[in-house]
CSV table of C-alpha atoms in Angstrom, one decimal:
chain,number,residue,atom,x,y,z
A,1,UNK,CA,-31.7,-21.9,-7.9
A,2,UNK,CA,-28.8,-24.5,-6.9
A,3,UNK,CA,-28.0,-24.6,-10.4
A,4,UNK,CA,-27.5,-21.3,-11.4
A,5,UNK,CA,-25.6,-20.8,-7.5
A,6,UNK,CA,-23.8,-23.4,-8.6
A,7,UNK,CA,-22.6,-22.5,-12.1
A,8,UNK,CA,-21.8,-19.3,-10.5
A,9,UNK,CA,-19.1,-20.3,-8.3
A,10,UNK,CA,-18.2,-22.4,-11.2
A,11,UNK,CA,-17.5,-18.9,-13.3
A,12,UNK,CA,-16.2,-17.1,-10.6
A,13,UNK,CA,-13.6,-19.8,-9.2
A,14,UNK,CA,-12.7,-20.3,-13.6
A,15,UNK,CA,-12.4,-16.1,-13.4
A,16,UNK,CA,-10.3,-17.0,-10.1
A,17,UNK,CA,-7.9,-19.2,-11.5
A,18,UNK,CA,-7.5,-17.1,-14.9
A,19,UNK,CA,-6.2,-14.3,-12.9
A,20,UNK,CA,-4.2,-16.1,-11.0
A,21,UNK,CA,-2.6,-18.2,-13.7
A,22,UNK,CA,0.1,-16.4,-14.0
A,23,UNK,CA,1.0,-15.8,-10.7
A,24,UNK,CA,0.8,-19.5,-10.5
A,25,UNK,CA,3.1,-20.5,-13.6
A,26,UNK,CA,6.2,-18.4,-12.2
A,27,UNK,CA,6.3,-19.3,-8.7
A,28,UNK,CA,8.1,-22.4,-8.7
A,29,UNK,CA,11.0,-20.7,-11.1
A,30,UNK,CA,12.2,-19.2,-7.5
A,31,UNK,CA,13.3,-22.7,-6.5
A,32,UNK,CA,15.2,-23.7,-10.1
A,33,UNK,CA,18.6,-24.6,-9.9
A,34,UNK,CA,19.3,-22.7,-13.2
A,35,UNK,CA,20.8,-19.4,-14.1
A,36,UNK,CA,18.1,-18.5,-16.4
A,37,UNK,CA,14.4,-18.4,-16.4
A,38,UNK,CA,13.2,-21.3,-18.5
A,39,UNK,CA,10.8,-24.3,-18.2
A,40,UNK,CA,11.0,-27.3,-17.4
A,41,UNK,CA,12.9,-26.7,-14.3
A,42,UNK,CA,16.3,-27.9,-14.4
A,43,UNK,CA,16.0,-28.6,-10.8
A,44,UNK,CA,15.2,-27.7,-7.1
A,45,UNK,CA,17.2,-25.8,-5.0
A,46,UNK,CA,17.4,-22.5,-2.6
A,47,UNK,CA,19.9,-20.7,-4.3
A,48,UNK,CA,18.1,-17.7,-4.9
A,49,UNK,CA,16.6,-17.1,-2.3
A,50,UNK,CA,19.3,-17.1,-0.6
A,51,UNK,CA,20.8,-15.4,-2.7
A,52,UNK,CA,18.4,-12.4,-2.5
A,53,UNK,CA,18.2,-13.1,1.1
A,54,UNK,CA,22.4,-12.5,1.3
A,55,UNK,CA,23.4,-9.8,-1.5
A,56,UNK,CA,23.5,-6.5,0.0
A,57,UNK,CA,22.2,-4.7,-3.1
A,58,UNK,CA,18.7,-6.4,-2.0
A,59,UNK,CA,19.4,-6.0,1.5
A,60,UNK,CA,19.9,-2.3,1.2
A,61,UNK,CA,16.7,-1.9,-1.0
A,62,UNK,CA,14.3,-3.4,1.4
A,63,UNK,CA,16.0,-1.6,4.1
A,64,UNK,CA,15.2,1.7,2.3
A,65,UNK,CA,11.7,0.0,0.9
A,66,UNK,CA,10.2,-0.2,4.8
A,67,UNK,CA,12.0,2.8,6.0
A,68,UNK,CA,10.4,5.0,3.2
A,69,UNK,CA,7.2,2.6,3.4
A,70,UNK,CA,6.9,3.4,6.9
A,71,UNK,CA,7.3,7.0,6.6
A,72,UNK,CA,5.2,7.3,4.3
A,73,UNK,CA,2.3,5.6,5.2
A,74,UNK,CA,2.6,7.7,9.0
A,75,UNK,CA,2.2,10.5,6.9
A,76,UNK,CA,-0.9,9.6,4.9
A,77,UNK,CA,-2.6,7.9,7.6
A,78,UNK,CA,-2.2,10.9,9.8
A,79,UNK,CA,-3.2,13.8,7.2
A,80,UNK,CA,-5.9,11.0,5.6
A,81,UNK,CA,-7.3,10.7,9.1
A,82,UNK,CA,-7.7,14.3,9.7
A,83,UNK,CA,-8.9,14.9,6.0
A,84,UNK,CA,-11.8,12.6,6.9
A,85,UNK,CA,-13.1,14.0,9.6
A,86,UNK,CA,-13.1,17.7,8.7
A,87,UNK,CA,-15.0,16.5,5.4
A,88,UNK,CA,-17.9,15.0,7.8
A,89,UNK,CA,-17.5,18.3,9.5
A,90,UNK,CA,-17.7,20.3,6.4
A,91,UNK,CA,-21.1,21.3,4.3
A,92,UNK,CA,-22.4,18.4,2.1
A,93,UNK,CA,-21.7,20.3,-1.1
A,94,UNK,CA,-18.0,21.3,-0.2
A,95,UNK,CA,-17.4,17.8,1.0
A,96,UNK,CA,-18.1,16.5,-2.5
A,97,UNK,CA,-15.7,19.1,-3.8
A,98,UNK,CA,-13.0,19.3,-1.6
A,99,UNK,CA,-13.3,14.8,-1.7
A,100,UNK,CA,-13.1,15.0,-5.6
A,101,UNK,CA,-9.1,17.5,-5.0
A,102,UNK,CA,-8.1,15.3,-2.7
A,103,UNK,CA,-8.9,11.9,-4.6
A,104,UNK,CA,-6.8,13.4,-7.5
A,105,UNK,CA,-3.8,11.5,-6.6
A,106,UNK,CA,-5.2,8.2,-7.8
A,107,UNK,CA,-6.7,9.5,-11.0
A,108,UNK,CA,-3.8,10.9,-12.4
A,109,UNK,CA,-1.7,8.8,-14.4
A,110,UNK,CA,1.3,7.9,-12.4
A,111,UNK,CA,4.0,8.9,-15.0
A,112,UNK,CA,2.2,13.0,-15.4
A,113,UNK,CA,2.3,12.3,-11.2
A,114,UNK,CA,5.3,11.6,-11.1
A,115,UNK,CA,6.3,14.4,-13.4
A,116,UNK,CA,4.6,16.9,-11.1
A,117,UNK,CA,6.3,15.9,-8.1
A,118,UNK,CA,9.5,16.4,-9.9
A,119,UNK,CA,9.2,19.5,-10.7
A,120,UNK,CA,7.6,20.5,-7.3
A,121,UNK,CA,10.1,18.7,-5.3
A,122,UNK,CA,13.0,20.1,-7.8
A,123,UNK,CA,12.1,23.2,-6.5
A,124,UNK,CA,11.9,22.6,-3.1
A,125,UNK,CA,15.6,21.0,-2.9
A,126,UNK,CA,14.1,17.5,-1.7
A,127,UNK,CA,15.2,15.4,-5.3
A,128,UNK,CA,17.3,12.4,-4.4
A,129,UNK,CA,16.6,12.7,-0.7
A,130,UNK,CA,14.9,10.2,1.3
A,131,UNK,CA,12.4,13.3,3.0
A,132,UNK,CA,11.2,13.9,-0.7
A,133,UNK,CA,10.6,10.5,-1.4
A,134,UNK,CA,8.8,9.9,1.7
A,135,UNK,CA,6.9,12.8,1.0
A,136,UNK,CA,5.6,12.1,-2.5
A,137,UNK,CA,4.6,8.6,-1.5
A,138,UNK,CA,2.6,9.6,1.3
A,139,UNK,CA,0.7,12.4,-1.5
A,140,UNK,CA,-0.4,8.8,-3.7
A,141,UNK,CA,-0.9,6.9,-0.4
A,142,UNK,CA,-3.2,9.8,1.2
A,143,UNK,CA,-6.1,8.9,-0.9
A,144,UNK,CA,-6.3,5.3,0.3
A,145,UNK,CA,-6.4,6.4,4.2
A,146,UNK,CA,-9.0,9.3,3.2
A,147,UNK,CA,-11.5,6.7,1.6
A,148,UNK,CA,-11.1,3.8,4.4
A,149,UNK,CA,-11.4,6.3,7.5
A,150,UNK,CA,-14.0,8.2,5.7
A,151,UNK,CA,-16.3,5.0,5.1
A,152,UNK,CA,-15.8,4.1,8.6
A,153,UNK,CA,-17.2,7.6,9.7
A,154,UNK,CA,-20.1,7.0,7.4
A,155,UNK,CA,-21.0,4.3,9.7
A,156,UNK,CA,-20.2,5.9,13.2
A,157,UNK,CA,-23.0,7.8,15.3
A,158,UNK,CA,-20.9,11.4,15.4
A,159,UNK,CA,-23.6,12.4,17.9
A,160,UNK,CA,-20.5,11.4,20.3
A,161,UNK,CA,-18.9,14.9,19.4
A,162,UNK,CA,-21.2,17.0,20.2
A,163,UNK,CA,-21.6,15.1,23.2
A,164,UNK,CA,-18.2,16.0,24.2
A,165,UNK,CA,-18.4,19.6,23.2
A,166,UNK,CA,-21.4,19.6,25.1
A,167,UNK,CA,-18.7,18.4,28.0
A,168,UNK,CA,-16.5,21.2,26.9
A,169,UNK,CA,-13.9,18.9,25.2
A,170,UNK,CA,-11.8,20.7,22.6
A,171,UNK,CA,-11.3,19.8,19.0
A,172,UNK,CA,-8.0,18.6,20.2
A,173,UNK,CA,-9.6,16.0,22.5
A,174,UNK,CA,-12.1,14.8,20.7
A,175,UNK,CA,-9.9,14.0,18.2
A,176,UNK,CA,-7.8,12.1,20.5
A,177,UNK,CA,-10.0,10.5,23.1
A,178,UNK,CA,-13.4,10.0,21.1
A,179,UNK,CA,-12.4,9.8,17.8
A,180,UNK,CA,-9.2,7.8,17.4
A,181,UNK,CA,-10.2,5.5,20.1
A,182,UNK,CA,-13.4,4.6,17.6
A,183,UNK,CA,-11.8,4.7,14.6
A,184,UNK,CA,-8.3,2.9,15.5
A,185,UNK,CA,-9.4,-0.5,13.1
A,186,UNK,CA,-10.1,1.8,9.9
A,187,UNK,CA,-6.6,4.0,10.8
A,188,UNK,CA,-4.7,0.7,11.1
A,189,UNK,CA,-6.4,-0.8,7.5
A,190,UNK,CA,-5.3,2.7,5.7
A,191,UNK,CA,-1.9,2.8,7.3
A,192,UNK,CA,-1.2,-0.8,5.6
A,193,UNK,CA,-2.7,-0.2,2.3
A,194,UNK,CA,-0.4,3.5,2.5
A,195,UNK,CA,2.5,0.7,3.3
A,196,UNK,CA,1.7,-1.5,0.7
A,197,UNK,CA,0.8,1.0,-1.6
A,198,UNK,CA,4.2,2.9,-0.9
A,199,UNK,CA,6.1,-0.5,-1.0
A,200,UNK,CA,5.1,-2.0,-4.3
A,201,UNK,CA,6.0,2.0,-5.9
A,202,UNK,CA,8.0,2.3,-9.2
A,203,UNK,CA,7.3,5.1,-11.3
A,204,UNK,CA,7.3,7.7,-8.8
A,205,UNK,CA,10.4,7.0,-6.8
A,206,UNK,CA,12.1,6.3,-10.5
A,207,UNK,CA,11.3,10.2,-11.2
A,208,UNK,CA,12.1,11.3,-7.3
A,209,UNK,CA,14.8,8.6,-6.0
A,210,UNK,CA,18.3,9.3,-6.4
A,211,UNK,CA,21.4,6.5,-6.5
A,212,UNK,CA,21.3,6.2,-2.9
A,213,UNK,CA,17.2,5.9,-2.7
A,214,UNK,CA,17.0,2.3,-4.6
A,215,UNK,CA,13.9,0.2,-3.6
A,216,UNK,CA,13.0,-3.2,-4.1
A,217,UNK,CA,10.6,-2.3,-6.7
A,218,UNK,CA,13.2,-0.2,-8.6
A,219,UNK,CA,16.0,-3.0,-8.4
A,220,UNK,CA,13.5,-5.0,-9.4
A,221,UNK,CA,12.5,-3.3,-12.7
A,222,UNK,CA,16.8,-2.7,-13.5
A,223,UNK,CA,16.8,-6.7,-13.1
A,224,UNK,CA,14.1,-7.4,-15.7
A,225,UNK,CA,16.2,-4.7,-18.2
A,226,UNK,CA,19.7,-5.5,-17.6
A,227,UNK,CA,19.4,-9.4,-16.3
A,228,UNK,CA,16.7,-11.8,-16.2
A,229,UNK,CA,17.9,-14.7,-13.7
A,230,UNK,CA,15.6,-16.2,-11.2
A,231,UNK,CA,16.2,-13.7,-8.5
A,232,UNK,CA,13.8,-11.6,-9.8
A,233,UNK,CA,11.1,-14.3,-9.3
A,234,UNK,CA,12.3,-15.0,-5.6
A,235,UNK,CA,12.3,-11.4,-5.2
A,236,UNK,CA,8.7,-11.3,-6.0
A,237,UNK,CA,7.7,-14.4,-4.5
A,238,UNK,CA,8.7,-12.4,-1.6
A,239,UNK,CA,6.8,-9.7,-2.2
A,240,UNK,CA,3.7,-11.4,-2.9
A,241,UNK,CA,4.2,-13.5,0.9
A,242,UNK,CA,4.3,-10.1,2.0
A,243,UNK,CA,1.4,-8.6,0.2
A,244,UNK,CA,-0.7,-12.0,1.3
A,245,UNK,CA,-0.3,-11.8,4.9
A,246,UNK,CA,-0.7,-7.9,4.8
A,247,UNK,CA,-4.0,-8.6,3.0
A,248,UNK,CA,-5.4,-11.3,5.9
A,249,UNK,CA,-4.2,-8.9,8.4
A,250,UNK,CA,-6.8,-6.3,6.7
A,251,UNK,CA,-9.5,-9.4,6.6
A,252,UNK,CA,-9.1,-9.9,10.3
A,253,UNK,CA,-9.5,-6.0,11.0
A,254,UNK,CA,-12.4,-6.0,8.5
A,255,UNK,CA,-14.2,-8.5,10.2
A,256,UNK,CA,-13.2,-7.6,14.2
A,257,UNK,CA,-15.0,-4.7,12.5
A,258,UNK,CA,-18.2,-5.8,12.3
A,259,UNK,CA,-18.4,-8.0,15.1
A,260,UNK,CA,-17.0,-5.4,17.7
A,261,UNK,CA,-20.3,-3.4,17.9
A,262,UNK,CA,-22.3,-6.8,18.7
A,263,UNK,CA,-19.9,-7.4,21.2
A,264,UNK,CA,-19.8,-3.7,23.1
């Protein structure tokens, strides 16, 4: 049994590194000295980051990259969290249906999605606009918040509800003194995958964004068209710290998680 446990974590650390070879191999290019990607490294040196860190294009990219991030992801977390709770509310076969519409975000390819959202925000006056953009990345972030809040209510005793209404607490109240309050470490994990999710966007905002509305993600993508130099890789380098300590922030709320109701 050792031996097969053994050759197991063999396979899956071999998977492991497979995946994350190439991740691996491009890292060090954001310390070259050089003006082009290539191997071997010509040297070491800080340059581009720096670079990145002092250009204003990228500057005013991230800027616009957390302010529609953020706005965003308070948008799908909010309308996620309340989506969740009226499905355990609803009857079992209407949840299953009404889950299945509102899951359709991340089963549609992104480019007819994006299409869509064109046409609908076209219509509605919000292309090129920072309120459309935040708007259509909440709509693909929404389903992220919906399934992470709903699997924590799968898990929660609602008998708390009716205890309230048994109190004479309104829906209102519930919803703010019972339910948030018990559900605040499954909110906070959807609102950073609806961040992250809304951060790392490229084919929406490239069919909603105007001149004004450029995000790291899109800069990004012009680079690797119009000029490959090794600011792209500190760019992403970047991203990928950012992505990392996102991702233990949402392992230390996963496991608070499941110690917190040893602890109460």
């Amino acid at each position: 049994m050792k031996q097969v446990n053994a050759i197991m974590g063999l396979l899956a650390a071999g998977a492991l590194l497979f995946l994350l070879m190439p991740i691996i191999t491009i890292l060090p290019i954001a310390l070259s000295s050089g003006d082009y990607i290539s191997y071997p490294l010509p040297g070491l040196s800080l340059r581009w980051l720096s670079q990145v860190a002092l250009h204003p294009g990228w500057r005013e990219a991230l800027a616009n990259s957390i302010f529609i991030a953020l706005g965003s992801a308070m948008l799908a977390t909010l309308f996620g969290t309340l989506a969740a709770v009226g499905l355990v509310q609803a009857a079992p076969r209407q949840a299953r249906a009404l889950r299945g519409l509102l899951m359709l975000p991340v089963a549609i390819p992104s480019v007819v999605l994006g299409l869509g959202l064109y046409f609908l925000l076209a219509r509605a006056g919000l292309l090129s606009t920072y309120t459309g953009l935040i708007l259509a990345h909440a709509t693909i972030s929404f389903p992220l918040v919906l399934v992470v809040v709903g699997a924590s209510l799968a898990t929660t005793d609602l008998i708390v509800i009716r205890a309230a209404q048994s109190l004479g607490a309104g829906w209102r109240m519930i919803f703010l003194s019972v339910l948030v309050p018990m559900l605040y470490p499954a909110i906070l994990a959807g609102f950073i995958l609806a961040f992250l999710n809304s951060f790392d966007e490229v084919i929406v905002t490239m069919f909603i964004a105007g001149p004004e509305q450029n995000t790291v993600p899109r800069v990004l993508f012009a680079n690797l068209r119009d000029r490959l130099d090794p600011s792209v890789v500190a760019v992403t380098v970047l991203m990928l710290l950012l992505s990392a300590l996102l991702g233990l922030l949402l392992q230390l709320l996963a496991r608070w998680t499941q110690r917190r109701p040893a602890d109460q």
